[in-house]
mmCIF file of N, CA and C in Angstrom:
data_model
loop_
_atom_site.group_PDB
_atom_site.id
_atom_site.type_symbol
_atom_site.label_atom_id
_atom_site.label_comp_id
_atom_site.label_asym_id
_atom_site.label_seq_id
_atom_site.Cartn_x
_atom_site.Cartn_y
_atom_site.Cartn_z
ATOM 1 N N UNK A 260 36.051 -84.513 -105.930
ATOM 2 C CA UNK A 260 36.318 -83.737 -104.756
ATOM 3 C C UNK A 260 35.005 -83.310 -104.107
ATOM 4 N N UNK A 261 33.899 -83.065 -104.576
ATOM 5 C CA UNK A 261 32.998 -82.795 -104.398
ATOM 6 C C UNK A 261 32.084 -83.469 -103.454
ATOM 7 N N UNK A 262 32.200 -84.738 -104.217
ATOM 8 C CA UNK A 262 31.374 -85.874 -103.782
ATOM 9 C C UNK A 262 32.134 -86.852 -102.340
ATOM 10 N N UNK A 263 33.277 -86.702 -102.280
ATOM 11 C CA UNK A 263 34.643 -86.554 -100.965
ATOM 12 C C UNK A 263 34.156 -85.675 -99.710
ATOM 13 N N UNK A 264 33.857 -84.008 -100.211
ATOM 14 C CA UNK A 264 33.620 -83.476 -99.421
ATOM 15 C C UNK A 264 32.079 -83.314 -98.467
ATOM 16 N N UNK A 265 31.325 -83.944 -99.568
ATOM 17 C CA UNK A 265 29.914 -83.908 -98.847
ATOM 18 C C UNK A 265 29.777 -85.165 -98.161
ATOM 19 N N UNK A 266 30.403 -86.203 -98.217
ATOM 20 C CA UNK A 266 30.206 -87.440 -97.719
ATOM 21 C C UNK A 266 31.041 -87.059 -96.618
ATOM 22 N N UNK A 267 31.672 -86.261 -96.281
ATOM 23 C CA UNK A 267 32.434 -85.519 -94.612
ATOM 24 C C UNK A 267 33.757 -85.753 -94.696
ATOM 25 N N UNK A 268 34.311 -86.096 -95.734
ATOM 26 C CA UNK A 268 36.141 -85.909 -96.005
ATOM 27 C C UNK A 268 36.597 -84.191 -95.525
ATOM 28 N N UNK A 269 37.260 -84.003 -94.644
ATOM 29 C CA UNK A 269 38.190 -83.248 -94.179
ATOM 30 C C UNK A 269 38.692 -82.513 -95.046
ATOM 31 N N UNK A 270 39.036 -80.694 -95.074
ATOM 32 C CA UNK A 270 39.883 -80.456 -96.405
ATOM 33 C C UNK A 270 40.833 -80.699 -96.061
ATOM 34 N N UNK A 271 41.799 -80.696 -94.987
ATOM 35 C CA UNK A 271 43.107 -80.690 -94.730
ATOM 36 C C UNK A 271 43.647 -82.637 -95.993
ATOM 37 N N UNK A 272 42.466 -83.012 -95.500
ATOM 38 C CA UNK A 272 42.800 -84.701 -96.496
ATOM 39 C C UNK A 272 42.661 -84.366 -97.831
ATOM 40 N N UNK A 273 41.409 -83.604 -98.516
ATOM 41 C CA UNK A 273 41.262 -83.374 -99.421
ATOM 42 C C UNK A 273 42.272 -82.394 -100.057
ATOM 43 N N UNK A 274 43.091 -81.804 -99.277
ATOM 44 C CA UNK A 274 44.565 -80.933 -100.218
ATOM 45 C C UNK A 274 45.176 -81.961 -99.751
ATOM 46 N N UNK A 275 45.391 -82.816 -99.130
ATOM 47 C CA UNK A 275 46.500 -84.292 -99.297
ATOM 48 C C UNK A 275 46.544 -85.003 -100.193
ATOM 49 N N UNK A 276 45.296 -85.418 -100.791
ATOM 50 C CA UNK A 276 45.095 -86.327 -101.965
ATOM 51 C C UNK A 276 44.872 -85.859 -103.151
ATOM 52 N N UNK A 277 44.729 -84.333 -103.182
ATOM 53 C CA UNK A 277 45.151 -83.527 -104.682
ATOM 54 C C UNK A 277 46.419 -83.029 -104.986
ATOM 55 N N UNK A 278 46.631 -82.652 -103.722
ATOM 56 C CA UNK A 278 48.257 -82.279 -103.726
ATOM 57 C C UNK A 278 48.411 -80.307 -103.660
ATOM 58 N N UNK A 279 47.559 -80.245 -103.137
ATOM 59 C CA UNK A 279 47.336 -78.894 -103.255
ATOM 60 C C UNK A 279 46.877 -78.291 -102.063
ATOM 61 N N UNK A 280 47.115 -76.995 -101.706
ATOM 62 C CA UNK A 280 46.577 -75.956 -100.501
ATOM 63 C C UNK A 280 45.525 -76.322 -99.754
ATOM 64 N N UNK A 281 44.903 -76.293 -98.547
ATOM 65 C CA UNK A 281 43.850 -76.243 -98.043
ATOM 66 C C UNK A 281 42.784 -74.895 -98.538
ATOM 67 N N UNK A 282 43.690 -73.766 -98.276
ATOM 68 C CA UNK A 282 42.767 -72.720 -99.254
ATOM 69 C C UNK A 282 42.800 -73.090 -100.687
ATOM 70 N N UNK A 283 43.228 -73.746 -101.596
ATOM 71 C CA UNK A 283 43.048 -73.704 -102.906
ATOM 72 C C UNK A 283 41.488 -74.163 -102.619
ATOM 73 N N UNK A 284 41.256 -75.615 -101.716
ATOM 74 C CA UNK A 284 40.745 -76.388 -101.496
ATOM 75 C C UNK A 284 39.143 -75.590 -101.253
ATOM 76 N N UNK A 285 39.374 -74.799 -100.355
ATOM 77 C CA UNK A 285 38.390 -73.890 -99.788
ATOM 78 C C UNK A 285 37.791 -73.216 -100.816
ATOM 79 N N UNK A 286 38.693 -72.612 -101.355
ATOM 80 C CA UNK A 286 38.363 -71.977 -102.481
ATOM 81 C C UNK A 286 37.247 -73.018 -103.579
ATOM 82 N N UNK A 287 38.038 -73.957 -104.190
ATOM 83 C CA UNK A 287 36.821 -75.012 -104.890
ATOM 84 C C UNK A 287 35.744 -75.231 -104.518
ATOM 85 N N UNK A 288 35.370 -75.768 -103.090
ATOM 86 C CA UNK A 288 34.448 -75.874 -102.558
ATOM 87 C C UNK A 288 33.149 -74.698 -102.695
ATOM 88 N N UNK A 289 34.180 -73.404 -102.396
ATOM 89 C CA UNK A 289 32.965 -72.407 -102.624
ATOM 90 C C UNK A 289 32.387 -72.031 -103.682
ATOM 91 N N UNK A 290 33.140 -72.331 -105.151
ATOM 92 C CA UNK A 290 33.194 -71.513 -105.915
ATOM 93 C C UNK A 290 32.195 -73.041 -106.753
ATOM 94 N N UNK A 291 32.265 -74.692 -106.286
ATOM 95 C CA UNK A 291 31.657 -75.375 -107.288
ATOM 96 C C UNK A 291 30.450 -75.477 -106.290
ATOM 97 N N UNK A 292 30.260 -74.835 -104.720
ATOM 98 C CA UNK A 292 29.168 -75.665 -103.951
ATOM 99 C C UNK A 292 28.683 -74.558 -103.394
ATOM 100 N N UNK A 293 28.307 -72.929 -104.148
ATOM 101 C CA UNK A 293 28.261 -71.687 -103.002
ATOM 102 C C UNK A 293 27.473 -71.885 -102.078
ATOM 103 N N UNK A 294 25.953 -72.955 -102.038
ATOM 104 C CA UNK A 294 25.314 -73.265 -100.948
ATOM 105 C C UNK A 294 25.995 -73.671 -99.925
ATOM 106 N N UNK A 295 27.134 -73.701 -99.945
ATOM 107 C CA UNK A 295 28.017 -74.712 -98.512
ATOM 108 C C UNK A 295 28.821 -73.404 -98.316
ATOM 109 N N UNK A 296 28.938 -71.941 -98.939
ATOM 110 C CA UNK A 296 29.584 -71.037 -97.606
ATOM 111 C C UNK A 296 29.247 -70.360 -96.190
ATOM 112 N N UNK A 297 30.205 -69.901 -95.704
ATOM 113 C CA UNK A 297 29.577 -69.481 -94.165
ATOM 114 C C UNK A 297 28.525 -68.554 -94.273
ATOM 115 N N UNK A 298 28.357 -67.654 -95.567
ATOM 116 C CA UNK A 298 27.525 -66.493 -95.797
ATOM 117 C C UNK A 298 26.550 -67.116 -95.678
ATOM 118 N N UNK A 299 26.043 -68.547 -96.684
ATOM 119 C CA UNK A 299 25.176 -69.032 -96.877
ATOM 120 C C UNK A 299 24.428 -69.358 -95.682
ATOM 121 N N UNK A 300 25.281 -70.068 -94.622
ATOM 122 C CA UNK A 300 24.649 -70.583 -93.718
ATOM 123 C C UNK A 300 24.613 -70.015 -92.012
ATOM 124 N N UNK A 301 24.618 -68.242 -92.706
ATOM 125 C CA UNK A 301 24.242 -67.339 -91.651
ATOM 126 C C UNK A 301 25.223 -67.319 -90.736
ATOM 127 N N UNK A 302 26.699 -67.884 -90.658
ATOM 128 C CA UNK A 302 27.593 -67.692 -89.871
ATOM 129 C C UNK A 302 28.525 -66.939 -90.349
ATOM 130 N N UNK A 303 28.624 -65.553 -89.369
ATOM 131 C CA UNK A 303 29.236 -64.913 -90.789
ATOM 132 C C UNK A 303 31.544 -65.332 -90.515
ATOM 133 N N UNK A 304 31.766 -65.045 -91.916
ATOM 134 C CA UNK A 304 33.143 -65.331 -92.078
ATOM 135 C C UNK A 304 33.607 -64.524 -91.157
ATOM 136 N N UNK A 305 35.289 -65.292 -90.642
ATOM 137 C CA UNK A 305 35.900 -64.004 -89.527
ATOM 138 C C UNK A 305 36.568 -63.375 -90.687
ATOM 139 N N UNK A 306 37.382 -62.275 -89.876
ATOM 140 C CA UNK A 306 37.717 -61.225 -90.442
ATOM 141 C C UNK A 306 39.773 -61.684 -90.392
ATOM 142 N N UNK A 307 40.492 -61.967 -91.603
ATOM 143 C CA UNK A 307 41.125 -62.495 -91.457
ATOM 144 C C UNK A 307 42.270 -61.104 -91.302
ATOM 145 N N UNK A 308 43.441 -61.023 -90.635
ATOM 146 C CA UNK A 308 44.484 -60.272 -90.607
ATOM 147 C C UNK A 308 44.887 -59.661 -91.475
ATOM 148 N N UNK A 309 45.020 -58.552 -91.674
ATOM 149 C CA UNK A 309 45.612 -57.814 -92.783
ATOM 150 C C UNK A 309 46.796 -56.854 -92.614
ATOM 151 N N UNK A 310 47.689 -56.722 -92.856
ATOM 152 C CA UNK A 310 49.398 -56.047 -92.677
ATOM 153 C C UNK A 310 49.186 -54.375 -93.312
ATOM 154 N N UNK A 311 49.261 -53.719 -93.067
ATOM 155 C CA UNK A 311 49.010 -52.038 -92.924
ATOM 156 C C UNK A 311 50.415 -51.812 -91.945
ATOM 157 N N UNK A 312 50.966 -50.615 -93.231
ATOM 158 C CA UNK A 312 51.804 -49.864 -92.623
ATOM 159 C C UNK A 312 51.723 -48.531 -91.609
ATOM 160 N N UNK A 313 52.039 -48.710 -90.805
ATOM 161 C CA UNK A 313 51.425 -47.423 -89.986
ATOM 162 C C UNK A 313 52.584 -46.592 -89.465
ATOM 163 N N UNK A 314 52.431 -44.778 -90.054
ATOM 164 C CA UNK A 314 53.684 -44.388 -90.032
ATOM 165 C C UNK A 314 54.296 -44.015 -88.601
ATOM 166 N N UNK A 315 55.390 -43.851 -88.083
ATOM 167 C CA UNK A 315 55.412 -43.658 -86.684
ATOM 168 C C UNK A 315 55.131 -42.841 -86.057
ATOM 169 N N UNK A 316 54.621 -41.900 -86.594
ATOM 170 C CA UNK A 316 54.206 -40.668 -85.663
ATOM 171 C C UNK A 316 52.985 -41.199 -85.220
ATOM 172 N N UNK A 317 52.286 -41.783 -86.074
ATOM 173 C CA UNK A 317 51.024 -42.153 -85.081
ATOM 174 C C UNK A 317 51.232 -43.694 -84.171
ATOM 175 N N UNK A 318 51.784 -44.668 -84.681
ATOM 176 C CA UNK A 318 52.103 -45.599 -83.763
ATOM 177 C C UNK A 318 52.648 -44.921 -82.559
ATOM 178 N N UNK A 319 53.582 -44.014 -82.340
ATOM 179 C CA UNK A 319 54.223 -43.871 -81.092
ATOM 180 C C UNK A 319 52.597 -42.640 -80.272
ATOM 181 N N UNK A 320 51.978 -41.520 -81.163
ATOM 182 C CA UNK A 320 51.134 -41.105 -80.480
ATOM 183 C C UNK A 320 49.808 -42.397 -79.384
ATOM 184 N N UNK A 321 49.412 -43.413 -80.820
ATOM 185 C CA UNK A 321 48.562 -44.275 -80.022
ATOM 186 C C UNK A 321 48.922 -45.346 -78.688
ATOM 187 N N UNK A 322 50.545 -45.556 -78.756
ATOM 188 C CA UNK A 322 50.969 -46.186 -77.779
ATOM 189 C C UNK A 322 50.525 -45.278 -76.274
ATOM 190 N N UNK A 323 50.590 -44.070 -76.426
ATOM 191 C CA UNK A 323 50.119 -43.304 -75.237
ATOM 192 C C UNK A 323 48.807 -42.987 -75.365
ATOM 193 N N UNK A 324 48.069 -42.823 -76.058
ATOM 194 C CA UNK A 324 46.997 -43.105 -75.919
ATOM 195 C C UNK A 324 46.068 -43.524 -75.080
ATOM 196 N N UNK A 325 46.554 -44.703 -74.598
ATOM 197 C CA UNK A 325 46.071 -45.993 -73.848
ATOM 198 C C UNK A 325 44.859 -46.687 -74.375
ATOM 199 N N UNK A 326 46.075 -47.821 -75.124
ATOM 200 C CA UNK A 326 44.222 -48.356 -76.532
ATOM 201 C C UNK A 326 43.819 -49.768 -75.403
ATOM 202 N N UNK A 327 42.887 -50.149 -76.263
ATOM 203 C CA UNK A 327 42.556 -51.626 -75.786
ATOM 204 C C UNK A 327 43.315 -52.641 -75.739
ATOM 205 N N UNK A 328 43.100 -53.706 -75.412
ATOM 206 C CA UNK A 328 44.038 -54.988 -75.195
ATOM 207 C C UNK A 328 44.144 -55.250 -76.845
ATOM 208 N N UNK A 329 42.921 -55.470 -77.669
ATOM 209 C CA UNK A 329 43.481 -55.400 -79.067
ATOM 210 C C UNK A 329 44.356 -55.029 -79.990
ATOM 211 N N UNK A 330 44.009 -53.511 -79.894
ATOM 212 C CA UNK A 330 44.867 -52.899 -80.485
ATOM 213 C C UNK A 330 45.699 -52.417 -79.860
ATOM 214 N N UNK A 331 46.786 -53.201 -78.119
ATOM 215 C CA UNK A 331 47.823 -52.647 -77.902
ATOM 216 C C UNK A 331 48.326 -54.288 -78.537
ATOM 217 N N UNK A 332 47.993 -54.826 -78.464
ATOM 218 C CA UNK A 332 48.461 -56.251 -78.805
ATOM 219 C C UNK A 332 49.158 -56.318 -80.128
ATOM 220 N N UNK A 333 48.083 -55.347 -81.161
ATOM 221 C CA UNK A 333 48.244 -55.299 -82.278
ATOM 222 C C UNK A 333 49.691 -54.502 -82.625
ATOM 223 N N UNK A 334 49.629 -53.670 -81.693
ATOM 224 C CA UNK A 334 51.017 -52.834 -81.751
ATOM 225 C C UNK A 334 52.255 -53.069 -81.140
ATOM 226 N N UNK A 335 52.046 -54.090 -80.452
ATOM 227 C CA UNK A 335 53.280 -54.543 -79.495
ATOM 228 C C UNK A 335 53.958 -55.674 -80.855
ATOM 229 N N UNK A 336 52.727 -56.051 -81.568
ATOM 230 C CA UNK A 336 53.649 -57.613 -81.755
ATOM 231 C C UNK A 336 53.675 -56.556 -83.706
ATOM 232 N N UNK A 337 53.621 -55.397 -84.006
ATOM 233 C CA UNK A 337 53.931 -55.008 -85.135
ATOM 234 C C UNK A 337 55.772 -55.025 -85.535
ATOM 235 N N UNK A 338 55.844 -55.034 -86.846
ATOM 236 C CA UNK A 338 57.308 -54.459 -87.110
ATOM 237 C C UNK A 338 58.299 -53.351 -87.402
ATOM 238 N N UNK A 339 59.227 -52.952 -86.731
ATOM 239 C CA UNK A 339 59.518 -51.552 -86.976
ATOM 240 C C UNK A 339 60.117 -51.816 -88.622
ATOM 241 N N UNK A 340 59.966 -50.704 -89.308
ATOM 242 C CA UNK A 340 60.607 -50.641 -90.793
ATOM 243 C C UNK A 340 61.092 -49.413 -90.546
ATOM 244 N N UNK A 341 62.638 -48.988 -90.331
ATOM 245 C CA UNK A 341 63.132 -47.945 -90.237
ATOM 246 C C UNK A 341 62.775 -47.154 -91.793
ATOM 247 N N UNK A 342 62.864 -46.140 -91.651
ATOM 248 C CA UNK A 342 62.682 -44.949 -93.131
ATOM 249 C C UNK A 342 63.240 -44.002 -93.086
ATOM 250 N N UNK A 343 64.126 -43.442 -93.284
ATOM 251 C CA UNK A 343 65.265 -42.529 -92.793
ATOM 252 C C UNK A 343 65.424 -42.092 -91.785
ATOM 253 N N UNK A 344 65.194 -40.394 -91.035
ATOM 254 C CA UNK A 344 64.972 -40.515 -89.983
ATOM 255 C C UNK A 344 64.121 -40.991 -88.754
ATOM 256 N N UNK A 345 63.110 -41.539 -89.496
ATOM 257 C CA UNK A 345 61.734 -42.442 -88.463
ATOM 258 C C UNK A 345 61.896 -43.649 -89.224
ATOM 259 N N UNK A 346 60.635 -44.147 -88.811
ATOM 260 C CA UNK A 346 60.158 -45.359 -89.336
ATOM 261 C C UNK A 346 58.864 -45.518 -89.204
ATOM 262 N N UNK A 347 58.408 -46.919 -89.678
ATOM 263 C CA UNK A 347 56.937 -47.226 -90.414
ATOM 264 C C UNK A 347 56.602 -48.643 -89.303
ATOM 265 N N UNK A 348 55.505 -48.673 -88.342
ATOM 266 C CA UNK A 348 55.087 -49.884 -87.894
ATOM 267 C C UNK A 348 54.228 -50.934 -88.737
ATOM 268 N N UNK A 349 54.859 -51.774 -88.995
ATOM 269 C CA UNK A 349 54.245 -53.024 -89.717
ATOM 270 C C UNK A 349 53.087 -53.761 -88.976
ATOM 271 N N UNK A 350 51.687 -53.449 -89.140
ATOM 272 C CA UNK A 350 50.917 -53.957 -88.461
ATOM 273 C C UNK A 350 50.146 -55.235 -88.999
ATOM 274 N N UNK A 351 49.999 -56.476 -88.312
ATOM 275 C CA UNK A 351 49.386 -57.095 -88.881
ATOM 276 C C UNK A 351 48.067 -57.444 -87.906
ATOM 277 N N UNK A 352 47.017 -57.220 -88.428
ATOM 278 C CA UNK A 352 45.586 -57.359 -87.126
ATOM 279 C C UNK A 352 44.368 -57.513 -88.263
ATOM 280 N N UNK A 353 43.007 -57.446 -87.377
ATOM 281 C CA UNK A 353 41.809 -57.473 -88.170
ATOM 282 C C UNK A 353 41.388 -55.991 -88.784
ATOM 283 N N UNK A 354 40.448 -55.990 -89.685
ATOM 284 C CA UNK A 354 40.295 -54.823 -90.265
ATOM 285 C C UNK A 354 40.070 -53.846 -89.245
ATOM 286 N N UNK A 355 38.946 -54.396 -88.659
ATOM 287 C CA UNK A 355 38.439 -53.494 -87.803
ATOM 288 C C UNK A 355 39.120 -53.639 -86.835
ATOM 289 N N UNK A 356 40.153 -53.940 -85.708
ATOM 290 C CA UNK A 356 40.890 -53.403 -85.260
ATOM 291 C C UNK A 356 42.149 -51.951 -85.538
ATOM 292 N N UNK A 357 41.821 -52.086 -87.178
ATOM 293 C CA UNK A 357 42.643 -50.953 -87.883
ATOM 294 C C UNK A 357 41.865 -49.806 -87.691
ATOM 295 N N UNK A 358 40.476 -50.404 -87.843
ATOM 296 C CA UNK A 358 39.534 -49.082 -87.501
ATOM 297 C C UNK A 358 39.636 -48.580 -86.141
ATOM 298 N N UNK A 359 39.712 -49.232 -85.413
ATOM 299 C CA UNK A 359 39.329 -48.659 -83.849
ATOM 300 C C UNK A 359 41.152 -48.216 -83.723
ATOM 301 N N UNK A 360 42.279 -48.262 -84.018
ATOM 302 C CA UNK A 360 43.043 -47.767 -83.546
ATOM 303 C C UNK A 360 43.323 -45.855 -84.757
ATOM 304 N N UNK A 361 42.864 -46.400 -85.880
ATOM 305 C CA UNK A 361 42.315 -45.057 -86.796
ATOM 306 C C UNK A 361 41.467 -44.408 -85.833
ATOM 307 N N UNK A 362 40.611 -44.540 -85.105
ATOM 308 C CA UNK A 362 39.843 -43.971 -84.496
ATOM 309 C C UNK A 362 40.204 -43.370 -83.202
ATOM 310 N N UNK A 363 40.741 -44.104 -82.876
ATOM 311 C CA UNK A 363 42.106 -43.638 -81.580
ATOM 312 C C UNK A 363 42.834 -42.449 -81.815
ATOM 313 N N UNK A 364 42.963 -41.899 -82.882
ATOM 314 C CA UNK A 364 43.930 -41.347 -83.202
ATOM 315 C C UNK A 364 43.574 -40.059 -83.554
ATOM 316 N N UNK A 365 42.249 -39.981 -83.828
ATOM 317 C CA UNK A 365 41.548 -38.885 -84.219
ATOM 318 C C UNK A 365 41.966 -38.006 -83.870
ATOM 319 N N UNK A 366 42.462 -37.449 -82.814
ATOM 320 C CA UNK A 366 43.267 -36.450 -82.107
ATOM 321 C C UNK A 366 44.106 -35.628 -82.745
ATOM 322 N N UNK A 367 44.833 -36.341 -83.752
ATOM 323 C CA UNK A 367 45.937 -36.145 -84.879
ATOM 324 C C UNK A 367 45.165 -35.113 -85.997
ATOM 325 N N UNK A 368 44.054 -35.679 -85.615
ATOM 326 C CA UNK A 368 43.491 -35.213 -87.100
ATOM 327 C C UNK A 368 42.832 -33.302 -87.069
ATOM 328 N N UNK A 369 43.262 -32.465 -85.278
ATOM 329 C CA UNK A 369 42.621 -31.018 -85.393
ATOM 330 C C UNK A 369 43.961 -30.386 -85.020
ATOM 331 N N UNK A 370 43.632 -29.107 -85.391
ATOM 332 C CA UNK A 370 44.778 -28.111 -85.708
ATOM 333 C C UNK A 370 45.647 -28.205 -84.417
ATOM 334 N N UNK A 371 45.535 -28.876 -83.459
ATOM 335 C CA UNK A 371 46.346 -28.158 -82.060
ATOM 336 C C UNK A 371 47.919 -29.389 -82.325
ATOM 337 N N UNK A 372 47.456 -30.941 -83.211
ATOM 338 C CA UNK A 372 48.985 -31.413 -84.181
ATOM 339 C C UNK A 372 49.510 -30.595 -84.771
ATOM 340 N N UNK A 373 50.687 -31.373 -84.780
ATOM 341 C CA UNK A 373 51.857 -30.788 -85.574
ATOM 342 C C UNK A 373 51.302 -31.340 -87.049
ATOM 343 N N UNK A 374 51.737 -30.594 -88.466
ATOM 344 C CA UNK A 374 51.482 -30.466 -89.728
ATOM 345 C C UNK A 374 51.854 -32.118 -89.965
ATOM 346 N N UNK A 375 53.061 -32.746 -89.486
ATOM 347 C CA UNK A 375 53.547 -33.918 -89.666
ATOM 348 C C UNK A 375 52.198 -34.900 -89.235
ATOM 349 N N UNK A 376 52.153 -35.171 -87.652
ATOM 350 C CA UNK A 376 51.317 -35.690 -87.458
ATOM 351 C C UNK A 376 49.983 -35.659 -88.087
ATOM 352 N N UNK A 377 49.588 -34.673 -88.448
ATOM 353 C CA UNK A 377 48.333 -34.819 -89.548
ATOM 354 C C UNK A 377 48.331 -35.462 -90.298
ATOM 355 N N UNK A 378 49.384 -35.321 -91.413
ATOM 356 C CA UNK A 378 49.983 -35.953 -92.683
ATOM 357 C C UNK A 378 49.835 -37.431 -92.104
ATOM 358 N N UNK A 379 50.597 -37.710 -91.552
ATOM 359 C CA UNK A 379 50.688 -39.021 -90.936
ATOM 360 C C UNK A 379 49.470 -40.051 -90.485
ATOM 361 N N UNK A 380 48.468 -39.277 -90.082
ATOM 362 C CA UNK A 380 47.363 -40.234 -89.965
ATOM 363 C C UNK A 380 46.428 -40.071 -91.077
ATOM 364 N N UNK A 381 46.574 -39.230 -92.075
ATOM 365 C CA UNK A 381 46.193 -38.862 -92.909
ATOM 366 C C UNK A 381 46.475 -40.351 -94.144
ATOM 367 N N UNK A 382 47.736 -40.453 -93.965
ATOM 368 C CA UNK A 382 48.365 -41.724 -94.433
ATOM 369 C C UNK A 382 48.156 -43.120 -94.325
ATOM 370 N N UNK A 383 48.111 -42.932 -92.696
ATOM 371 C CA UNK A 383 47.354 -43.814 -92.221
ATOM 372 C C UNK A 383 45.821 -44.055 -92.379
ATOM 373 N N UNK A 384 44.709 -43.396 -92.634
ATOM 374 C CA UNK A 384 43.163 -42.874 -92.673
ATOM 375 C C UNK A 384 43.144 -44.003 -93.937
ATOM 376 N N UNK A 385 43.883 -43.361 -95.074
ATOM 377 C CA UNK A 385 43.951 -43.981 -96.692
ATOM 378 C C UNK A 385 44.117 -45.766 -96.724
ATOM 379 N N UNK A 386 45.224 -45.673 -95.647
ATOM 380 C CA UNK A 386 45.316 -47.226 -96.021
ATOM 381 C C UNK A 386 44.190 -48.117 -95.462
ATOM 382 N N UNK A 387 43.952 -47.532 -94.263
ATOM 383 C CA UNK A 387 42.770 -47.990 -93.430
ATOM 384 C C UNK A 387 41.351 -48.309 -94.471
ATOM 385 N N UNK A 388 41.151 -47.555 -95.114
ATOM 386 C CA UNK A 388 39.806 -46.642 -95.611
ATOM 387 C C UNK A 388 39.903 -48.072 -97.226
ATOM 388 N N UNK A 389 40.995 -47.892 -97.489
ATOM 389 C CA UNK A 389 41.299 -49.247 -98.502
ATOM 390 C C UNK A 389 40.530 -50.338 -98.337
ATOM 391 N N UNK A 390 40.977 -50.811 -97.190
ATOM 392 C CA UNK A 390 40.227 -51.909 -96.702
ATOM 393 C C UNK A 390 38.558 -52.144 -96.281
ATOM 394 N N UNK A 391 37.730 -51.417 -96.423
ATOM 395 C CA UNK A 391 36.069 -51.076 -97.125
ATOM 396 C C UNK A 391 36.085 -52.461 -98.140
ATOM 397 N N UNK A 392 35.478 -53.518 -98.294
ATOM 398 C CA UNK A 392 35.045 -54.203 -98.959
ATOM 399 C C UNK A 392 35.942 -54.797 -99.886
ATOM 400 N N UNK A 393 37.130 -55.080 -99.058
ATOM 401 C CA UNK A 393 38.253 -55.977 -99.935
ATOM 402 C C UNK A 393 38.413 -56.956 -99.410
ATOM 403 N N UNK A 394 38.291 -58.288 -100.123
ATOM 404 C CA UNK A 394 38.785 -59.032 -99.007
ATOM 405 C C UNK A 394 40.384 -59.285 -98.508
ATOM 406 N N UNK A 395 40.277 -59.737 -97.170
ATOM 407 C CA UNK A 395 41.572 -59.654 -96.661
ATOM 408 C C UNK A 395 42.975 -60.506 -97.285
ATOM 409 N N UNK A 396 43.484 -59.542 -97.492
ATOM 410 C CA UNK A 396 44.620 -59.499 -98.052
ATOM 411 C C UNK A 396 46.042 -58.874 -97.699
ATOM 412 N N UNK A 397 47.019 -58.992 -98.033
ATOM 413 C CA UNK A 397 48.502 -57.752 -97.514
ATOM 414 C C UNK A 397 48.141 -55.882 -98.383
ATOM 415 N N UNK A 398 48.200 -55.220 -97.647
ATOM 416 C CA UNK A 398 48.057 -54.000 -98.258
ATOM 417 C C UNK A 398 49.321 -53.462 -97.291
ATOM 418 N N UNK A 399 49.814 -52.686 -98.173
ATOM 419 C CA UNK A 399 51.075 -51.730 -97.889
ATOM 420 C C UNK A 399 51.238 -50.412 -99.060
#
């Protein structure tokens, strides 16, 4: 596989002819060739999507807000998860889009909120704050 991939074989071919994932694929590559990752070669990796629950008191505060095209994007195309009487927006976006709409929100976070809304981005802050040097993955 190795010797496939440096001679300019494709991974999408190279998980065809093992029979396996393109990320498994990716994965090998980095882990038998680390000189061949993006770190290595100064381009840095994107930042892949990550799913964060965000409770509704602050999804519905940041919708008025008025966020960026990002993070309204991020919130338009989220999922509602009802939870008894509210519910939980299912967000799926880049880390740092989690940051800048955490940051949006700051508002939530001084005494002139309601005790709820605090709690709530408070909730939100944690899951956000998770994501510090993990790689991207589902967190809920």
């Amino acid at each position: 596989m190795r010797t496939a991939y440096l001679e300019g074989r494709s991974i999408a071919a190279l998980a065809r002819d093992h029979g396996v994932s393109r990320g498994a694929i990716r994965t090998a590559v980095a882990d038998l060739m680390p000189d061949h990752t993006a770190i290595e070669e100064d381009i840095p990796a994107p930042e892949l999507p990550v799913v964060l629950d965000m409770p509704g008191k602050v999804a519905d505060f940041l919708r008025t807000a008025g966020p960026e095209s990002a993070e309204r994007a991020a919130l338009d195309q989220g999922v509602t998860v009802r939870r008894g009487q509210g519910y939980t927006l299912r967000v799926s976006t880049t880390p740092e889009v989690h940051r800048q709409l955490l940051d949006r929100c700051q508002p939530l976070d001084n005494t002139a909120a309601i005790p709820a809304q605090r709690k709530a981005r408070r909730e939100y802050a944690n899951r956000v704050n998770t994501l510090g040097g993990l790689r991207p993955e589902n967190h809920s």
